[in-house]
Structures are given as C-alpha cells and as structure tokens.
Short mmCIF file of C-alpha atoms and ligand atoms in Angstrom, two decimals:
data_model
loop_
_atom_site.label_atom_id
_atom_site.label_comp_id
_atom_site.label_asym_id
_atom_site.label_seq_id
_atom_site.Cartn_x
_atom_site.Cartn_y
_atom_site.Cartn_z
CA UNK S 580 111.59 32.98 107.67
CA UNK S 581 110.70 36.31 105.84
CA UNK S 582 107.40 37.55 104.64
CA UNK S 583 106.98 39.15 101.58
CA UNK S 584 103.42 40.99 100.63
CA UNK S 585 103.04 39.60 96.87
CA UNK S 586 101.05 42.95 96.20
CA UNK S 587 100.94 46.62 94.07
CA UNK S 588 98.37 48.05 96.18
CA UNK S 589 99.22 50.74 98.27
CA UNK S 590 96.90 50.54 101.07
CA UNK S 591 97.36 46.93 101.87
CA UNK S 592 101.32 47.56 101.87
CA UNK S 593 100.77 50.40 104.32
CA UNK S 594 98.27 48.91 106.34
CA UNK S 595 100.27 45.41 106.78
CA UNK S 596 103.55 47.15 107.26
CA UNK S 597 102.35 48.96 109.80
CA UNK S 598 102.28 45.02 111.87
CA UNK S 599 106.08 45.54 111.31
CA UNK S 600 105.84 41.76 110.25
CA UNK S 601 106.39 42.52 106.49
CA UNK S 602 110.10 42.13 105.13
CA UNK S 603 109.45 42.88 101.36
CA UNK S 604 107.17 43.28 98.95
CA UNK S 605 107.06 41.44 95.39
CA UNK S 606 105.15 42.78 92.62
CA UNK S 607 104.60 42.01 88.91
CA UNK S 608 103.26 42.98 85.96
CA UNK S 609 99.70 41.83 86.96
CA UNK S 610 99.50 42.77 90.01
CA UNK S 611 100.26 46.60 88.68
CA UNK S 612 97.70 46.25 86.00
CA UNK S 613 95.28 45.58 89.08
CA UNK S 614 96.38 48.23 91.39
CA UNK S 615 95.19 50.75 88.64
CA UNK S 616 98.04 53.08 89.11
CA UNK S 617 99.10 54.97 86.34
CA UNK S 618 103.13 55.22 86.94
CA UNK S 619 104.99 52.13 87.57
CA UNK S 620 107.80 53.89 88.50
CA UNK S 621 106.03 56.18 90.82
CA UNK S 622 104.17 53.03 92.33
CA UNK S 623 107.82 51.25 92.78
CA UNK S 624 109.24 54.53 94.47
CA UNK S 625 106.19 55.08 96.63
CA UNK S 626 106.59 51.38 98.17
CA UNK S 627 110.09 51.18 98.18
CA UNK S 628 109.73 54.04 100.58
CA UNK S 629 107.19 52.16 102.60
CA UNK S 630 108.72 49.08 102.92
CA UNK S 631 112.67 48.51 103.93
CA UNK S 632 113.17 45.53 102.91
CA UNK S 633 112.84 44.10 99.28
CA UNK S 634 110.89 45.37 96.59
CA UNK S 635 110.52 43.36 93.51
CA UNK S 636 110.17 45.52 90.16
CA UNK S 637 109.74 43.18 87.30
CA UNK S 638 111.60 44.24 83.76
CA UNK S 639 108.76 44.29 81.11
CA UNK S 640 110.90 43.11 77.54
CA UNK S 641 111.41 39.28 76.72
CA UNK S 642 114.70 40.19 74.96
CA UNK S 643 118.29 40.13 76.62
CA UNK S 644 119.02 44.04 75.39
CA UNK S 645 115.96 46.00 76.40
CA UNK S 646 115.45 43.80 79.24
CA UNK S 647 118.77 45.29 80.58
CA UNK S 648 117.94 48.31 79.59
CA UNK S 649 114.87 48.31 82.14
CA UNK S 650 116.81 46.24 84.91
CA UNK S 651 119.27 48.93 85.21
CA UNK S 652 116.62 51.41 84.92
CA UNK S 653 114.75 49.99 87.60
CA UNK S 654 118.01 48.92 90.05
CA UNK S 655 118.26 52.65 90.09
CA UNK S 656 114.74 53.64 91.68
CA UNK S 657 116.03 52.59 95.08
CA UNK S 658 118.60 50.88 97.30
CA UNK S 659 115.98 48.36 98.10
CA UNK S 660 115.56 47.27 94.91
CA UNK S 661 115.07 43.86 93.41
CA UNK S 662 114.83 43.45 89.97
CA UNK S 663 113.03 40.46 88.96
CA UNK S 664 113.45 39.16 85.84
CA UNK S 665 112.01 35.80 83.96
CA UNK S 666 113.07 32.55 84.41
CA UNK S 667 114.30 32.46 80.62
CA UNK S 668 117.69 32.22 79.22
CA UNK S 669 117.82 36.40 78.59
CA UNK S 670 116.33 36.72 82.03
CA UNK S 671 119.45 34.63 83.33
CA UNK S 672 121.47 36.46 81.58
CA UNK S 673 120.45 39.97 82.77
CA UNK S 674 120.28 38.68 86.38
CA UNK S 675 124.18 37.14 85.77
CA UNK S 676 125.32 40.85 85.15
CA UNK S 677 123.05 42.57 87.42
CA UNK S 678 124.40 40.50 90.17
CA UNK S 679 127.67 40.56 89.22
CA UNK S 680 127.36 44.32 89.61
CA UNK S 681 125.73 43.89 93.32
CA UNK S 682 122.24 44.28 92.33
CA UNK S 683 119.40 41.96 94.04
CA UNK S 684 117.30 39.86 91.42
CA UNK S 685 114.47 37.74 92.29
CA UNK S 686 114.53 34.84 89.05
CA UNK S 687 110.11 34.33 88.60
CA UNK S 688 108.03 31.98 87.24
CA UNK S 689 110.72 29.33 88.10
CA UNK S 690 108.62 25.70 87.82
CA UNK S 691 111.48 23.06 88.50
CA UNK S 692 113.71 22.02 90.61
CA UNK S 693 116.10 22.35 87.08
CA UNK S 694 114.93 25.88 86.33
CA UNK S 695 116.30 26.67 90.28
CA UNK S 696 119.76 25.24 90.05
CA UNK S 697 120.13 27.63 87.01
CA UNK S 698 118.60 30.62 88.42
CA UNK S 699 121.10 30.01 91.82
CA UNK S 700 124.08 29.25 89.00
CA UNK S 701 123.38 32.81 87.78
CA UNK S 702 124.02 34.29 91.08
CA UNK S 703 120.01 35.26 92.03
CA UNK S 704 119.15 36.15 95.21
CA UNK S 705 116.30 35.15 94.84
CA UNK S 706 114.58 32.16 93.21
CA UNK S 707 110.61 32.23 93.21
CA UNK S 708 109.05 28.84 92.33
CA UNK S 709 105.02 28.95 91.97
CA UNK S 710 103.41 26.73 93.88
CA UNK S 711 100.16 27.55 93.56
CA UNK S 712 99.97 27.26 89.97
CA UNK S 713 101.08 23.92 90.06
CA UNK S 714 98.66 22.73 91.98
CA UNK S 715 95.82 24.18 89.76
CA UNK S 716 97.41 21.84 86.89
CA UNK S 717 97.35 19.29 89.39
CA UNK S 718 101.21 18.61 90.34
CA UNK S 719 102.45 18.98 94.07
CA UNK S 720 103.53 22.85 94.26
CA UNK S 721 105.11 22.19 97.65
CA UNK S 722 107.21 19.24 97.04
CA UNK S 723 108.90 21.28 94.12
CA UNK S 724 110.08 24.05 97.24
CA UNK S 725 111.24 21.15 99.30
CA UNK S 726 113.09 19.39 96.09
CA UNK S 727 114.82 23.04 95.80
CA UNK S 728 115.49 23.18 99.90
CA UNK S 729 117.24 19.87 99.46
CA UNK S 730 119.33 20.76 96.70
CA UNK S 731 120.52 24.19 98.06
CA UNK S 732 121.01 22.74 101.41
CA UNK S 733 123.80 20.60 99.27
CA UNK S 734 125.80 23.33 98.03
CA UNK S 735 126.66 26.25 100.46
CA UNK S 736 127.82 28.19 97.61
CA UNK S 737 124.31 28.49 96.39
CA UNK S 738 123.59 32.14 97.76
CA UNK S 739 119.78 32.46 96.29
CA UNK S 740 117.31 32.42 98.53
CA UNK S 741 114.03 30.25 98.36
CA UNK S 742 111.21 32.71 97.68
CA UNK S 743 107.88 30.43 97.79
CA UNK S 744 105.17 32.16 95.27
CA UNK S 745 102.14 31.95 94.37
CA UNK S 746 100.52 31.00 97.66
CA UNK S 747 96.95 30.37 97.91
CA UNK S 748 96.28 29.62 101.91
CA UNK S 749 98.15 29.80 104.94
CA UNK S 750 99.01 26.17 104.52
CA UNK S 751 101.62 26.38 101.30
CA UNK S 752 103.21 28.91 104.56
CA UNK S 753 102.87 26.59 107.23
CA UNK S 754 104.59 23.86 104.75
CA UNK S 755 107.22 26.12 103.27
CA UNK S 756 108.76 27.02 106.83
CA UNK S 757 108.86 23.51 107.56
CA UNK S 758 110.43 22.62 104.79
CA UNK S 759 112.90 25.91 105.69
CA UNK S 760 112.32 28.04 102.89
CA UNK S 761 113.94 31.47 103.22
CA UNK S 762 110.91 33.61 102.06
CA UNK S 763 107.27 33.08 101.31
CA UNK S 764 105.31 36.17 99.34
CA UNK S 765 101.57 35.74 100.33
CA UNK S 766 98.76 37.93 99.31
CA UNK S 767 96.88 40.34 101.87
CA UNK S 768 94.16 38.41 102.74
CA UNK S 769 96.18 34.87 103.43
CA UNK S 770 98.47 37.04 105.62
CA UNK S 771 95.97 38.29 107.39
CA UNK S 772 94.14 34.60 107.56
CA UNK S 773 97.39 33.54 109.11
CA UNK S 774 96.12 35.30 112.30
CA UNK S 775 93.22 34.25 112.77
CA UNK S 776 92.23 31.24 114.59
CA UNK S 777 88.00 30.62 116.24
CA UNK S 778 89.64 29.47 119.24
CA UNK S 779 91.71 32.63 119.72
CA UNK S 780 88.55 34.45 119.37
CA UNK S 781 86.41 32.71 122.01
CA UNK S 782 89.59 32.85 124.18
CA UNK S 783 89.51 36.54 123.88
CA UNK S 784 85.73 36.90 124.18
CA UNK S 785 86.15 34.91 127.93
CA UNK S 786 88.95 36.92 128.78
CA UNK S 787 87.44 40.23 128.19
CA UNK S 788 83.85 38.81 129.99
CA UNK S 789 85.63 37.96 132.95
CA UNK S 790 87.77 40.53 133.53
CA UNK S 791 84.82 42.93 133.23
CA UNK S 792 82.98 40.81 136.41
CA UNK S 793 86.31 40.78 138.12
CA UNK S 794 85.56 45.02 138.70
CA UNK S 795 89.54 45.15 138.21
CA UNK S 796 91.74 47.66 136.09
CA UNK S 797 95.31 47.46 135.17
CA UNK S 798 95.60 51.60 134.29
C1 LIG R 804 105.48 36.14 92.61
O1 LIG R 804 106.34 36.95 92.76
C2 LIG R 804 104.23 36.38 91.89
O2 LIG R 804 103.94 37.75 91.96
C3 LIG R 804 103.03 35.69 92.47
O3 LIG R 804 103.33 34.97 93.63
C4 LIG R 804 102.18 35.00 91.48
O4 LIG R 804 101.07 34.44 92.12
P1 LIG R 804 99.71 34.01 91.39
O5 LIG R 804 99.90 32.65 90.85
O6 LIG R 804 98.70 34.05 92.49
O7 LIG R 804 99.47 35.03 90.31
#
C-alpha cells in the first residue's frame, strides 16, 4: 500500500520524507491557499523535487479548454507529475487525453462507486474517493472504497489506482489496506498518529530503565 502526504506545506513534506515512508504527495487548491505560498508553480516544483514519487497539481478552470490549457501546463513542471483534475465531465475529458498522451491524473472529489467506474473508463491513474466527507454527512466513507475495490478487482483492465482521500484518523488507513486499496493520502498529523501507540512507549521507557541498571553498552 502507498502513502501519500495530502499536504502543500513544505516543512511537513520534508520532515516526513525524510522517514523515507512517503510515496507521493497530493495537493489541492485548499491546501495551497493554506500553505501561504505565493507561487503555485514554484510550490509544485519545490516538492516535486522533494518527493519522487507522485505529486498531485490540481488544474484550477471548470471548463474543458482552459482546464487543458493548465493540465498541460502543469504535466510539464516535472516527470513526477500528476495532474488532478475534477471528477466532472470536462475533468474526464482532460484526463482521457492527458492519459492518452502518458500523463498521470489523479480524478478528485470522486463520491460513488458510479463516479469511479467513469474516472477508471477514462484511463486515470488515479481515482480519489473522499471518505471523510462522507462521513461528516453521515454516509459510510469506507464502504464506498471497498464498493470501488470490488468492482476494480472485476475488471483487470481497470488500470486506476484506488487513492483513499480525505482521511480523518488512522482508522479510514487501517480499513482501506484491508480492504486493499492501492493508496491512502493522510494528513501530517494522522501519519504521524499512525506511530504512535502508549504501549510502545512504556515498552521503550522499561527498555531504556533496564538497560541503564544492566551497566552494559553495545558501542
Ligand atoms: C485529496 O486529494 C484531497 O486533497 C483531500 O484528501 C481532501 O481532504 P479533506 O476532506 O480533509 O479536505
């Protein structure tokens, strides 16, 4: 299963890539308005440098022309670049020619399991249903990523991957591997919640006591 950072801030990309645990980085229109950079395309560059794997850069225009326009624009900032685009019928069709033409798209705000089938009929790589904001209008987020799991798993020519989004706690992560999902994007701080557990902690607080009575060194 890969983990993507679902972030625009700098310092939290550095500092969690440096756990060489990170395979991508997703980032949208929100999340750049809260970084507080002042080039997008300078941000983009700057982690796509960072990171090796997957960077999402979304397209900003609603309309199948511009939106292009930007896609192609943005394909071109780096290799590792995937252009996400809305789940919307220009959206599909700027991710049908992008990856037509090679280019990695990640197809967002997908919130069914019809909405999926389309994005993978349009040749995404990657489809990114939000689970989290389903469950804040009170339907099951996760049970929408294992619909989609289910249905891929039916058609090996489906290439597009599962991207889980919009998780809130290291549970939706827990779930989505066992449900097989290619890729969860998780904020910072529920990555780094995913390591931590109180019983690790007292383990480690033991072990360190006792080796200190024990007198004994390893270096
Ligand atoms: C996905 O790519 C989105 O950036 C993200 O997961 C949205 O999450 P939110 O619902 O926490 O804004």
């Amino acid at each position: 299963m890969k983990f993507f950072v679902d972030t625009a801030d700098l310092n939290d990309i550095k500092d969690l890539a440096a756990t060489g645990l990170l395979d991508g980085v997703t980032t949208n229109p929100s999340l750049v308005a809260k970084s507080g950079h002042a080039n997008f395309i300078e941000l983009i560059k700057e982690i796509a440098a960072i990171v090796p794997g997957p960077v999402s850069a979304e397209v900003a225009a609603t309309d199948y022309a511009p939106m292009l326009e930007e896609a192609l624009f943005l394909a071109k900032i780096a290799k590792n670049i995937a252009v996400k685009v809305p789940l919307t019928p220009a959206g599909l069709k700027v991710c049908k020619h992008l990856s037509e033409q090679g280019t990695m798209v990640n197809v967002t705000l997908c919130f069914s399991a019809a909405q999926a089938i389309l994005a993978a009929k349009a040749g995404a790589t990657f489809v990114s249903p939000f689970v989290g904001r389903l469950d804040d209008i009170g339907e099951n987020g996760m049970q929408l990523i294992a619909d989609i799991c289910q249905i891929f798993s039916s058609y090996p020519n489906f290439t597009t991957e599962v991207l889980v989004a919009s998780v809130r706690h290291p549970q939706h992560v827990v779930q989505a591997a066992l449900m097989g999902a290619h890729v969860a994007t998780i904020p910072p701080n529920v990555i780094r919640q995913l390591f931590a557990h109180p019983l690790t902690d007292k383990g480690l607080a033991q072990f360190v006591a006792d080796w200190k009575k024990s007198g004994q060194k390893i270096l």
